[in-house]
Structure formats: structure tokens, C-alpha cells
């Protein structure tokens, strides 16, 4: 199994991905679980797939560690697989769905992971929630983040709004203050990030300055996220190659 993360200049992000790979390996013994990154950290998925093929593995399952099915899932990952198959020993690769919503469906394990991190942040009672995501210019990807916010809010019985750290409005500051202006007294922030990094740091700082009662940690290697990855493996991959 090959886990493919976005990648970051922040070393904490790569370590979080490695920790997730170790957790998945423990939960699913008997087959190697490797981590790779699209940017900033090695190996990239092409290199990792070539290594698996050279080691004698005839097939691999690639799991995109992405929360939306945007450009990286549609373009970068298939291109990396194609590059691996153009050179080196042959290897058959199946690509699963991303960890975020598939169509209109938000996996219950993803919601459980978000709730777990929010409980660990210990905000106490809160009457409104902001789901803070990295951000994207892709309207379909933003719509999928909105579906997660709606499902999370419904599961908690709490009004929930989306914010973005980049690429799209509103910021977490704006989202928190809008909820406060509508009467919310205790606004919490749920982090829709897989790993720590500059975006999560900025969201945490801005949320605190705006008066949020707590900001949750990234999902990293929560048991629920491991379960979500295992769930992706039990369904037919979208892109056999």
C-alpha cells in the first residue's frame, strides 16, 4: 500500500504522514505500507512505485491522503502512476478515492475523527462551530468541504460554517466573527487538516485572536482516520491501472 500526501516544507507534516503509515501498517499487518509525497519530501509516488516494482511487488494500492478530489487527485496522482509504469519493472496500481467526501457521501469515520480531535481540544460547551480547511480555488472541492461542515454540524447539533486558510474566503477570523455577530457566545474551530504545518498554525492563532474557545489539532493518525483508510481499501478502487 502506498499513501500519497500533499507534502509541505514543514517537517512536522512529513512526520505525521509517516506516523499514519505506521498506524495503518499495525492495523493491517502482512503487507508493506509506505508513505510518499507529491511535493517537498521524498520519495514522490513515482519513485516509491518504482521501488516497489523493483522489489518484486506485482501490484500496489495507492491511497491519496487528500481531503478533496481536486487537481492533485485528478491530475498529479494519475500522472505519477503513469510515469512509474513507463519505466522500470511493471506494476499494477489501483487508486482509491480520497479521504474526503465521495459524491454526496461523507464517511462516518471522517466525522468521528473530527469529533475526536474537537473533544481532545476540550472547548467545553460551544454553541457554534467553524470547520477550518486549507482552501482551494476549485468550486467542486469547496462544495465537498461544505458537505463535511454540514454533516459535522448535524452530527453535533451545532450551527457550522466553513473557513479557509488560503485561496478562498472566508478566513477563520471572518467566520468566527460572523457567528458571534449572530449571537454565538462560544465558537469552536474544527481543523480540517491531515497534518500540522503553517496553515494550521495560522488558523490556530487567528481563531484565538477572534475569540474562539478552542481549535482542534489536525487529524494525523487518529484511529478513526486509520479506519477510514482501511474502509477505502475494502471498496473497488476507482482507477485500476
CSV table of N, CA and C in Angstrom, one decimal, residues 11-12 20 45 52 59 62 73 78 81 114 143 164 171 184 195 199-200 202 216 219:
chain,number,residue,atom,x,y,z
A,11,UNK,N,8.6,20.1,8.4
A,11,UNK,CA,8.9,18.7,8.7
A,11,UNK,C,7.9,18.0,9.6
A,12,UNK,N,7.1,18.7,10.3
A,12,UNK,CA,6.0,18.1,11.1
A,12,UNK,C,5.0,17.4,10.2
A,20,UNK,N,1.1,8.0,10.4
A,20,UNK,CA,-0.1,7.5,9.9
A,20,UNK,C,0.2,6.1,9.1
A,45,UNK,N,5.5,9.7,-5.4
A,45,UNK,CA,4.9,8.5,-5.7
A,45,UNK,C,5.5,7.7,-6.8
A,52,UNK,N,8.8,-0.3,-5.3
A,52,UNK,CA,8.0,-1.4,-5.0
A,52,UNK,C,8.1,-2.4,-6.2
A,59,UNK,N,1.7,-5.6,-7.7
A,59,UNK,CA,0.6,-4.6,-7.7
A,59,UNK,C,0.7,-3.8,-6.4
A,62,UNK,N,-2.8,2.5,-4.1
A,62,UNK,CA,-2.4,3.9,-3.8
A,62,UNK,C,-3.6,4.6,-3.2
A,73,UNK,N,-5.7,15.0,-7.1
A,73,UNK,CA,-6.2,13.7,-7.3
A,73,UNK,C,-6.5,13.4,-8.8
A,78,UNK,N,-2.6,10.5,-11.0
A,78,UNK,CA,-2.5,9.6,-12.2
A,78,UNK,C,-1.3,9.8,-13.1
A,81,UNK,N,1.6,7.9,-11.4
A,81,UNK,CA,1.4,6.4,-11.7
A,81,UNK,C,1.8,6.1,-13.1
A,114,UNK,N,-12.9,14.0,13.2
A,114,UNK,CA,-13.1,15.4,13.5
A,114,UNK,C,-13.6,15.6,14.9
A,143,UNK,N,-17.2,22.8,-2.4
A,143,UNK,CA,-18.6,22.2,-2.2
A,143,UNK,C,-18.4,20.9,-1.3
A,164,UNK,N,-11.4,29.1,5.3
A,164,UNK,CA,-10.2,28.7,4.5
A,164,UNK,C,-9.0,29.4,4.9
A,171,UNK,N,-12.0,33.8,5.8
A,171,UNK,CA,-11.0,33.4,6.7
A,171,UNK,C,-11.6,32.9,8.0
A,184,UNK,N,-23.7,33.8,18.7
A,184,UNK,CA,-23.0,32.8,19.3
A,184,UNK,C,-22.0,33.3,20.3
A,195,UNK,N,-2.4,17.2,8.7
A,195,UNK,CA,-1.1,17.2,9.3
A,195,UNK,C,-0.9,18.7,9.8
A,199,UNK,N,-0.3,26.4,7.8
A,199,UNK,CA,-1.7,26.8,7.7
A,199,UNK,C,-2.5,26.5,9.0
A,200,UNK,N,-2.2,25.4,9.6
A,200,UNK,CA,-2.9,25.1,10.9
A,200,UNK,C,-2.4,26.0,11.9
A,202,UNK,N,-1.5,29.1,11.5
A,202,UNK,CA,-2.1,30.4,11.2
A,202,UNK,C,-3.6,30.4,11.7
A,216,UNK,N,-9.1,22.6,17.3
A,216,UNK,CA,-8.7,21.3,17.4
A,216,UNK,C,-7.4,21.0,16.6
A,219,UNK,N,-5.8,15.9,12.0
A,219,UNK,CA,-6.3,14.5,12.2
A,219,UNK,C,-5.2,13.6,12.3
